[in-house]
Every structure is written in C-alpha cells, then in structure tokens.
Amino acid sequence: MSELNLTTTPVHVRHGSNIGQPMTRRDGILKVRGQAAYAADHHPQGMLFAVIAVSSIARGRVASLDVEAAKRHPGVVDVMTTTHKPELAIDPDLKTNPFVFRMEVLQSDEIRYANQPIAVVIAQSLEAATEGAALLAPRYEALPPRVGLDAGETFVPPMVGVGGPAVNEHGNVEAGLVSAAKQIDATYETPPQYHNAMEPHAVVAAWDGDRLSIDTPSQALVMARARVAELFGIAPEKIHIRSPFLGGGFGSKGFLTGPQILGVMAAKLVGKPVKLVLRREQMYGPVGHRAPTRQRLRLGADGEGNLTAIDHHARTVSSSFDDFYEPAANASHTLYASPAIRTTHDAVRVDTGTPLFMRAPGEATGSIALESALDEMAWACGVDPLAFRLKNYAEVEPLTGKPFSSKALRDCYEQGAARFGWSKRKLAPRGMRDEAGHLVGWGVGTATFPAMMFQAEARAVIRRDGSGVMETGAHDMGQGAWTALAQIAADGLGLDADKIEFRSGHSDLPDAGIAGGSAHTATAGAAIHNAGAAVIAKLADLATNDERSPLFGAGNTGVIARGGNLFRRDDEGRGESYADILARAGRAEVEARGTGAANPTAQADYAMHAHGAVFAEVKVDPELGQVRVTRMVGAFAAGRIVNPHLVKSQLLGGMIWGVSFALHEEAITDRRTGRIMNANLGEYHIPVNADVPSLDVLTVEEHDPHVNALGIKGVGEIGITGSAGAVANAVWHATGVRVRRFPIRIEELLTGI
Ligand code: MOS
C-alpha cells in the first residue's frame, strides 16, 4: 500500500503497518473454542425463560387465550398478555421518525401478520415455557389475508429505501424509447426473502431498580439504547447493552424488534432476569425481511448499441401498518450511461411483518433485473454482453451528472474477464457443452454499491507503558469488524496491533454508529483514525514543546508516529518513545476523541460507489433442467482494502448470496392463510457447500482520494449485486431460456429447453 494523502487530519501516521495486512481474526480463537459468549449464552442468577406465542392467522384479532391453562402448568411463572404487562412510556406504534419502526409488544389484540407475538409465557425452564405457550390455545376472529403483489390498491410511497424519492427522471425517456433501433420491455419478479442469520434474535434482560442490563445482538448499539430508553422512560445512561458478537444480522438487527422489547418487558413483569430467544420459524414475521418485487424494465438502444433510454419501474409491498419500501429501481441510477433514465416505484399493502433493510436492500433486487435486461438488450443488438457493458457503463453518474470520486470498473471487467477466460465465450446461447453433454453457459453481471458513511465517535488513549487503547461501540456481525477496526486503531495510534487494546461491542462506549450500509469500517474507521491523530497530536505537543526532547521545535505536524515512537519528519533518525515522553511529562496517559462522518463538500461534488464485475459459469442438465454453478470470478474495486482476508470473506459471502438469490431463496406464502409455508432452514433453500462452486475473488487496486481520509468504500453488500445477475445470465446462455421470475426453477427451464 502506498502512503495516503490524508487531507482531513494532521499527517502523523504512516498507514500500512497494520492496515492492509491479512491479519487473522482477533476473536477467532474465542470463537473456535466456544468461548465467545453470544446473547443467548448468558444465564444471570435466578434467570427465567420466556417463550412467545405467535399468531397463526395473518389478519384479524385474538378472540381468546386460555391463560389459566398455561398458568396451571407447574413450571410456568407468569403469562404476559395485552391486559397483563408493564406499561410502556410511549406508544410502540408512535412514528417519531421514518426510521423508528412500529413493533408488536402486546399493545392490542389486533393481528397484523402471521407469527405476530400474541403472548409471552415466562417459566422456570425453556421446556415449561414452551409447553405453557402451547396451552394458550388461541382462538381468532380471522379476516381474509392480503397476500402478494396484486393484493390491493397501489400507491406511490412517500419515500423509498433510506429516504430517497420514489420517482426520479432525467432526460426524455419516452423519446429515447421511441427513437431506439432496439427495445426491450421485460418484467422480472423477485420473491420475499428472510435474513436467516445463524443466531436468532435473543435477549437476556435484567432489571436492577431502574437500571437495566441487556444482552442482545445489535447492529446499532447506541440507537438501540435510545429506543429502549424512550420505550421504558428511563435515561439512556441507566441502560447497558452488550453485543460483542453477532451470529450475522444482514440488516435484521439494525433496529430493536418487538420480541427483544418483549424480553425486557417480561423481566420487568416478573422482577427477575429473563431470557427470550426466537425459534427459527418465529423469525419469519416480527424481525423484518426483504419484500418481493415486480420490476418492469424498458430499455432502448440505437443502431450502434448505445443505450438511449432506461425506464425502470418497481412494485413492492409493505405491511398494513408501517412503511419500508425496497428501492429496487434505484439500481438503475448509477451504472449505465443513458441520455434518459426514469426510475419509479409503487407499492401494495399486505398482511405481513414490515419489510426492512436486508443485505443490499434495493441493489440486490434491482440489479438482478437490470443485469438481466441489459443482457437481453445485448443479445438483441448482437453484441457480447461484456462488450455491451464496456460500451455503456457510465463515466459520470448518469442521474446526477456528478463525476465519480474514483471508478475502477473497467479494470474490474478486464481483470475478471481475463481470469475467467471470457474471450472464449460463444455469443449465441446453447453453443457450449461439456464432455458429459451438459449445456454450459457463461454470464456476467456488474456490481455496484454506494460508498456511504454515517456518524461515529471513538476515544483513544496512549498509556505510560507505551501501549494504547481505542474505544468505540462497534459491532462485529461476523464480518470481522473487531479485527479490521483494530488494525485502523493500531495505525492511528502508531503502534503494533498487539500493543493496543481495542474495546468494542457495548453501549457504554462512544457511539460507533450503525453496522449497515456497508459503511461501518469507513465510518467507525474514520472516527478511530481521527481519535488516533488527535491523541498523537497531544503527545506531540508534550514532546515538541519540551527542550529536553529530541523532537523539540519540530512542531505539532512535524512528527510521525510509528512503532510506539514519534520521529521528526525532517530527520527520521531523531525520535523518542511514547513511554519516555509521558514519563518525562509526568503523565499517566493522554486521551483524545475523534469523530467520523462523510465530508459534505466531497459528497456534493462526487458520486461515491464501489464497483465490480462478476463472471459465472453454469452447467445445465438438458434432460433434467438441473442447474449447477460450477465457477465464478468476482473482481471488485472498493477503495482501500483494510484486511485482505476479511474482505475476501465478505466478497465470497456476497457472491454466494448472489447464487442463492438467482437459484435458491424464496419464502412461500399460503394465499389462504397468509402464513409462510417454508419458515425453516429445511425448506427455505440457501446454498450448501455442494451448491457453491469454485469461487475466485480479485480485489482491484483503487485509491479514492475523496471518499474519506482512509479511502475505504466498504465491501459488505456489493458482492451480491453483480453475482445474482451473472448467474441468471449464465443460465440463459446455457439454455436459451430467459427466466424472469426468481429464483430460477427447474420447471421453467424444462418447458423451454
Ligand atoms: Mo445492512 S441491510 O445495511 O445491515
């Protein structure tokens, strides 16, 4: 890694001794030994077990519950219901801002979706609580559920995704379509999907007077604490939330959900610590999901194969009682150049738990449709799909006209194609077979994801023994944040990684923001970097103002921190250790804070995105229609790579998710009952090892001078975006059958093959 030009903070530190190294996970040993305590691993003294009873209808009301039968169970301690529960300080249906989501915490007997919590049984054991919940034998007054994309009246949502407009238009789309030599008009459907993190939502809550201690997985600790504070009417300082490890989250743990709050309420009701863990099937309802979409894409291209118009309309669903809208059409904003682009959304309300952010929300759904349509257009123009992308990818962001802060997409296409061997691809479908007679298809998809930043704070300390501490309440969802952020901390403190203590994962630490939007490393990393720079500046002040120091007179910015020493920038042979500086100054430690956030000027001037290109090979049995992904290559440019091991792992995970999107995942709702029929990991298909081919990840070198001081773009979500389309396009290339409803099913291929 070359030295960075750090434009926003004093240059004290040479990055690269820790950042950029393939360090193994700091928490790896704890995890493989089973010593990493996840939320549900906690058993405070006197703890009781809570189990939620959930609704088996999707719409209506609970007419009766046999609470007495449950209470007669010898192990049952209490049953929390709509009429027997601690009062909350605010209405859980109150929408104080668009990103406070409504939740079901027994506020009424109304049923808004299947699997909605309707009571909580608290018992001496998990078994007793489970049996007690079964004894409740609810009776319902049911109404016909509204299910699917055609369930009712459509409307244009007030906003989509994280607050963007539902409609965007640039240029004259109709004119672009009318004048086009070639047109594509195709409709694609994507199904509801569920996060299915390995660790179900769990909470262990313990009250001590008005103090509250909570173990629960969170992607946004300080936000979670604020939500608990407002719901229970206590000061945030009295709430301590621990979330050192998450077994995945994918967006479902970004906001506290109803069941987590029910666990806290149950502990308050019985005056003892309570544990509440969702069963797998209970995760299909109250904790968010990816909404289904139906997307119509109309593309126009001129006689030379240049796009003249992109019209992308997406329909999605939200719940009957809250608002979140999958921003699927927005995938068309940034990738391909066209003089005219229009993206529009509408939605239908259905009887479902509220959809929510799920890994690459909008980009994943939108890009599989866009990449499929682009391939359809390439074929209509008689052009290789990679050549078509190379011809049409945007040099400036099409919708805004802004230049990209950096863009290495061409390198991604070229390096990925070379590694894959793309040049040997036959243009027409059904043109390639393997020795066993299977149809072979090759597909490409472009990957893109915005390089976002939220807000974070960190606190840095350098101690008299020469060691350092960095604190920020960051979240390790399994992606390796604890390791990557500690690498940034070590460079920020000018120390080796084993000389620093990195404190993270609970709510008493400085606010690390949210582990979401692929922005955690960039945002918390920027805070850490700035806190490090600030504490080094204080140390430099002590030394450079002291005549006894070899650094005397070097000036606050005239020093470099490295390996626990400060050196003169103008003469690196002269330096002094942190320990000596602090000892002479008679100080036990120096301390400073730093914040991380986007630079608004740079954001106004540049479009900021990570990019990539994914190539997939599939083999299809011509008799059975069975699809096997046999090979994938992904080439990604995502700015500075903080840890190549962890980045590779994130990108592989994204690519596997792309395979899953194209071929496996779908939650199937029974139209009569509104219940999800495959709410388990047996029937909700995700790729297993046998489904995952040889995967190859390349990271393409990219130095983005504008995105943030460290040049980090984030890698959590981008891997999905090109991969799903690449697999779908490979299936078409193998079979000549264009399946537009995902996941691709054998039966749809068979009728076409
Ligand atoms: Mo992610 S869907 O931003 O946790």
XYZ file of N, CA and C in Angstrom, residues 570-703:
402
model
N 11.479 15.742 9.483
C 12.615 16.211 8.681
C 13.894 15.417 8.963
N 13.837 14.540 9.960
C 15.024 13.735 10.266
C 14.559 12.513 11.045
N 14.259 11.461 10.324
C 13.638 10.310 10.983
C 14.607 9.559 11.883
N 15.879 9.962 11.878
C 16.821 9.368 12.817
C 16.632 9.894 14.231
N 15.884 10.969 14.393
C 15.695 11.550 15.726
C 14.269 11.292 16.202
N 14.160 10.633 17.320
C 12.834 10.310 17.821
C 12.853 9.998 19.300
N 11.675 9.662 19.790
C 11.518 9.403 21.216
C 10.300 8.499 21.406
N 10.376 7.621 22.403
C 9.258 6.690 22.585
C 8.103 7.377 23.325
N 6.898 6.844 23.108
C 5.720 7.358 23.826
C 5.959 7.298 25.327
N 6.537 6.158 25.754
C 6.747 5.945 27.195
C 7.652 7.034 27.760
N 8.727 7.345 27.038
C 9.655 8.377 27.531
C 8.978 9.743 27.579
N 8.196 10.047 26.559
C 7.523 11.358 26.519
C 6.584 11.499 27.718
N 5.807 10.462 27.968
C 4.842 10.533 29.070
C 5.549 10.524 30.421
N 6.612 9.755 30.533
C 7.336 9.685 31.810
C 7.902 11.060 32.149
N 8.531 11.676 31.167
C 9.154 12.962 31.447
C 8.097 14.018 31.771
N 6.952 13.911 31.099
C 5.888 14.888 31.350
C 5.146 14.582 32.650
N 5.456 13.430 33.253
C 4.772 13.064 34.486
C 3.304 12.741 34.267
N 2.995 12.198 33.111
C 1.592 11.893 32.801
C 1.378 10.384 32.753
N 0.272 9.926 33.309
C -0.054 8.501 33.238
C -0.534 8.136 31.832
N -1.211 9.073 31.195
C -1.740 8.794 29.853
C -2.160 10.094 29.184
N -2.335 10.045 27.881
C -3.019 11.128 27.166
C -4.227 10.521 26.478
N -5.236 11.350 26.301
C -6.510 10.831 25.815
C -7.108 11.838 24.838
N -7.802 11.354 23.814
C -8.481 12.265 22.882
C -9.618 11.528 22.192
N -10.523 12.310 21.651
C -11.649 11.726 20.928
C -11.614 12.153 19.463
N -12.267 11.381 18.647
C -12.370 11.737 17.234
C -13.720 11.320 16.703
N -14.172 11.975 15.661
C -15.446 11.595 15.057
C -15.230 11.207 13.601
N -16.166 10.423 13.112
C -16.130 10.020 11.700
C -17.457 10.324 11.059
N -17.424 10.928 9.919
C -18.647 11.224 9.171
C -18.239 11.565 7.752
N -19.225 11.570 6.879
C -18.933 11.929 5.495
C -18.515 13.392 5.418
N -17.691 13.685 4.436
C -17.311 15.066 4.167
C -18.359 15.653 3.204
N -19.186 16.602 3.696
C -20.308 17.059 2.864
C -19.866 17.720 1.557
N -18.729 18.379 1.558
C -18.265 19.019 0.320
C -17.922 17.969 -0.723
N -17.171 16.962 -0.292
C -16.807 15.895 -1.229
C -18.058 15.182 -1.721
N -19.031 14.997 -0.810
C -20.269 14.315 -1.214
C -21.066 15.128 -2.217
N -21.005 16.446 -2.063
C -21.734 17.296 -3.009
C -21.064 17.268 -4.380
N -19.755 17.080 -4.393
C -19.022 17.172 -5.659
C -18.898 15.849 -6.405
N -18.979 14.744 -5.674
C -18.676 13.452 -6.299
C -19.752 12.414 -6.004
N -19.934 11.501 -6.964
C -20.715 10.288 -6.729
C -19.748 9.235 -6.214
N -20.134 8.572 -5.120
C -19.198 7.649 -4.469
C -19.773 6.236 -4.447
N -19.111 5.360 -5.136
C -19.581 3.974 -5.218
C -18.393 3.029 -5.314
N -18.604 1.821 -4.804
C -17.690 0.718 -5.104
C -18.215 0.017 -6.354
N -17.326 -0.670 -7.052
C -17.717 -1.320 -8.305
C -17.129 -2.719 -8.393
N -17.670 -3.478 -9.322
C -17.125 -4.810 -9.535
C -17.740 -5.463 -10.756
N -17.140 -6.580 -11.139
C -17.674 -7.369 -12.254
C -17.594 -8.829 -11.850
N -18.706 -9.540 -12.067
C -18.753 -10.946 -11.673
C -19.044 -11.797 -12.902
N -18.306 -12.886 -13.005
C -18.452 -13.812 -14.122
C -18.839 -15.179 -13.558
N -19.840 -15.802 -14.172
C -20.310 -17.087 -13.659
C -20.409 -18.107 -14.780
N -20.112 -19.346 -14.414
C -20.338 -20.467 -15.325
C -21.368 -21.395 -14.705
N -22.370 -21.782 -15.495
C -23.305 -22.797 -15.017
C -23.310 -23.960 -15.999
N -23.683 -25.117 -15.464
C -23.906 -26.282 -16.318
C -25.320 -26.761 -16.057
N -26.038 -27.017 -17.131
C -27.440 -27.394 -17.010
C -27.637 -28.753 -17.677
N -28.246 -29.649 -16.918
C -28.579 -30.961 -17.470
C -29.736 -30.786 -18.460
N -29.536 -31.114 -19.747
C -30.586 -30.824 -20.733
C -31.837 -31.681 -20.541
N -31.713 -32.828 -19.874
C -32.900 -33.660 -19.635
C -33.639 -33.244 -18.368
N -32.876 -32.917 -17.334
C -33.489 -32.670 -16.024
C -33.673 -31.189 -15.716
N -32.998 -30.348 -16.453
C -33.085 -28.912 -16.171
C -32.358 -28.501 -14.906
N -31.601 -29.412 -14.329
C -30.894 -29.087 -13.094
C -29.723 -28.145 -13.388
N -29.639 -27.073 -12.586
C -28.595 -26.065 -12.789
C -27.519 -26.232 -11.723
N -26.279 -26.260 -12.147
C -25.143 -26.248 -11.227
C -24.268 -25.048 -11.568
N -24.003 -24.228 -10.573
C -22.996 -23.192 -10.783
C -21.652 -23.873 -10.590
N -20.790 -23.786 -11.581
C -19.527 -24.527 -11.489
C -18.317 -23.637 -11.241
N -18.453 -22.349 -11.534
C -17.274 -21.491 -11.444
C -17.738 -20.050 -11.361
N -17.102 -19.256 -10.512
C -17.368 -17.812 -10.509
C -16.077 -17.052 -10.253
N -15.965 -15.924 -10.921
C -14.858 -14.997 -10.666
C -15.474 -13.632 -10.394
N -15.112 -13.025 -9.289
C -15.566 -11.666 -8.990
C -14.360 -10.750 -8.859
N -14.394 -9.635 -9.553
C -13.318 -8.635 -9.439
C -13.954 -7.361 -8.903
N -13.453 -6.883 -7.769
C -14.100 -5.753 -7.091
C -13.080 -4.663 -6.778
N -13.504 -3.435 -6.987
C -12.701 -2.275 -6.588
C -13.495 -1.546 -5.518
N -12.993 -1.583 -4.306
C -13.728 -0.986 -3.187
C -12.808 -0.110 -2.354
N -11.951 0.627 -3.042
C -11.060 1.527 -2.318
C -10.013 0.749 -1.546
N -9.611 1.322 -0.420
C -8.558 0.716 0.380
C -9.040 -0.578 1.023
N -8.232 -1.601 0.897
C -8.556 -2.903 1.478
C -7.877 -2.972 2.846
N -8.687 -2.916 3.899
C -8.110 -2.851 5.246
C -7.506 -4.198 5.645
N -8.204 -5.281 5.285
C -7.697 -6.615 5.614
C -8.094 -7.575 4.494
N -7.139 -7.994 3.677
C -7.470 -8.821 2.508
C -8.198 -10.122 2.860
N -7.847 -10.746 3.999
C -8.556 -11.971 4.413
C -10.042 -11.704 4.593
N -10.326 -10.669 5.378
C -11.710 -10.398 5.757
C -12.499 -9.886 4.560
N -11.848 -9.100 3.727
C -12.522 -8.575 2.544
C -12.881 -9.713 1.604
N -11.942 -10.623 1.434
C -12.225 -11.768 0.564
C -13.422 -12.547 1.103
N -13.434 -12.716 2.408
C -14.524 -13.460 3.026
C -15.871 -12.751 2.827
N -15.878 -11.432 2.953
C -17.116 -10.681 2.718
C -17.574 -10.814 1.267
N -16.625 -10.713 0.339
C -16.997 -10.767 -1.073
C -17.452 -12.173 -1.466
N -16.793 -13.192 -0.920
C -17.246 -14.564 -1.172
C -18.668 -14.744 -0.652
N -18.910 -14.246 0.555
C -20.247 -14.359 1.135
C -21.277 -13.671 0.262
N -20.924 -12.514 -0.258
C -21.835 -11.799 -1.151
C -22.093 -12.581 -2.426
N -21.039 -13.161 -2.985
C -21.207 -13.925 -4.232
C -22.094 -15.148 -4.001
N -21.902 -15.802 -2.860
C -22.742 -16.969 -2.546
C -24.195 -16.516 -2.386
N -24.367 -15.354 -1.769
C -25.724 -14.810 -1.636
C -26.328 -14.568 -3.025
N -25.484 -14.139 -3.966
C -25.954 -13.928 -5.343
C -26.424 -15.232 -5.979
N -25.676 -16.309 -5.752
C -26.096 -17.633 -6.238
C -27.446 -17.978 -5.630
N -27.543 -17.717 -4.343
C -28.759 -18.014 -3.605
C -29.941 -17.225 -4.170
N -29.702 -15.958 -4.462
C -30.756 -15.091 -4.994
C -31.246 -15.624 -6.336
N -30.306 -16.014 -7.184
C -30.690 -16.451 -8.523
C -31.350 -17.822 -8.520
N -30.919 -18.716 -7.619
C -31.319 -20.123 -7.752
C -32.046 -20.730 -6.553
N -31.988 -20.122 -5.385
C -32.444 -20.852 -4.198
C -33.548 -20.174 -3.386
N -33.319 -18.941 -2.975
C -34.125 -18.382 -1.872
C -35.511 -17.946 -2.279
N -36.481 -18.316 -1.470
C -37.842 -17.820 -1.649
C -38.690 -18.216 -0.443
N -39.331 -17.237 0.145
C -40.323 -17.552 1.172
C -41.677 -17.656 0.470
N -42.357 -18.768 0.706
C -43.622 -19.018 0.008
C -44.786 -18.823 0.978
N -45.690 -17.923 0.608
C -46.811 -17.594 1.484
C -48.066 -18.320 1.008
N -48.757 -18.933 1.946
C -50.041 -19.579 1.646
C -51.079 -18.476 1.470
N -51.657 -18.411 0.278
C -52.578 -17.311 -0.020
C -53.853 -17.380 0.832
N -54.203 -18.568 1.286
C -55.438 -18.690 2.078
C -55.244 -18.184 3.497
N -54.061 -18.446 4.059
C -53.862 -18.129 5.478
C -52.908 -16.966 5.706
N -52.122 -16.607 4.702
C -51.104 -15.579 4.889
C -49.900 -16.074 5.665
N -49.815 -17.390 5.874
C -48.673 -17.949 6.610
C -47.569 -18.364 5.652
N -46.338 -18.233 6.121
C -45.208 -18.674 5.312
C -45.059 -20.173 5.496
N -45.049 -20.882 4.383
C -45.102 -22.344 4.450
C -43.729 -22.982 4.633
N -42.677 -22.239 4.318
C -41.334 -22.828 4.446
C -40.497 -22.013 5.432
N -41.088 -21.767 6.606
C -40.415 -20.933 7.611
C -39.436 -21.773 8.423
N -38.473 -22.336 7.755
C -37.454 -23.151 8.417
C -36.285 -23.299 7.461
N -35.158 -23.773 7.992
C -33.979 -23.866 7.130
C -33.942 -25.166 6.332
N -34.951 -26.035 6.515
C -35.048 -27.216 5.667
C -35.658 -26.891 4.325
N -36.697 -26.058 4.360
C -37.445 -25.803 3.124
C -37.211 -24.419 2.535
N -36.665 -23.519 3.316
C -36.234 -22.229 2.765
C -34.819 -22.480 2.260
N -34.665 -22.526 0.954
C -33.397 -23.006 0.413
C -32.322 -21.923 0.401
N -31.171 -22.305 0.863
C -29.982 -21.471 0.697
C -28.870 -22.408 0.223
N -27.839 -21.874 -0.396
C -26.798 -22.774 -0.902
C -26.090 -23.503 0.236
N -25.835 -24.767 0.036
C -24.960 -25.517 0.929
C -23.626 -25.671 0.210
N -22.676 -26.316 0.867
C -21.348 -26.412 0.255
C -21.410 -26.987 -1.153
N -22.250 -27.992 -1.354
C -22.310 -28.642 -2.661
C -22.836 -27.703 -3.746
N -23.522 -26.639 -3.342
C -24.052 -25.692 -4.329
C -23.059 -24.595 -4.664
N -22.007 -24.496 -3.862
C -21.087 -23.374 -4.033
C -19.873 -23.852 -4.810
N -19.688 -23.238 -5.941
C -18.642 -23.708 -6.847
C -17.288 -23.187 -6.417
N -16.351 -23.390 -7.288
C -15.055 -22.762 -7.126
C -15.238 -21.260 -7.292
N -14.928 -20.528 -6.244
C -15.118 -19.077 -6.266
C -13.760 -18.397 -6.219
N -13.633 -17.382 -6.998
C -12.363 -16.672 -7.095
C -12.644 -15.181 -6.931
N -11.993 -14.562 -5.968
C -12.203 -13.129 -5.721
C -10.919 -12.365 -6.007
N -11.020 -11.348 -6.809
C -9.892 -10.440 -7.032
C -10.260 -9.087 -6.463
N -9.329 -8.445 -5.791
C -9.572 -7.047 -5.458
C -8.701 -6.200 -6.367
N -9.342 -5.242 -6.960
C -8.688 -4.384 -7.937
C -8.201 -3.137 -7.206
N -6.958 -2.786 -7.431
C -6.381 -1.648 -6.696
C -7.118 -0.360 -7.043
N -7.476 0.358 -6.016
C -8.179 1.622 -6.235
C -7.845 2.588 -5.104
N -7.445 3.783 -5.469
C -7.160 4.821 -4.469
C -8.161 5.938 -4.672
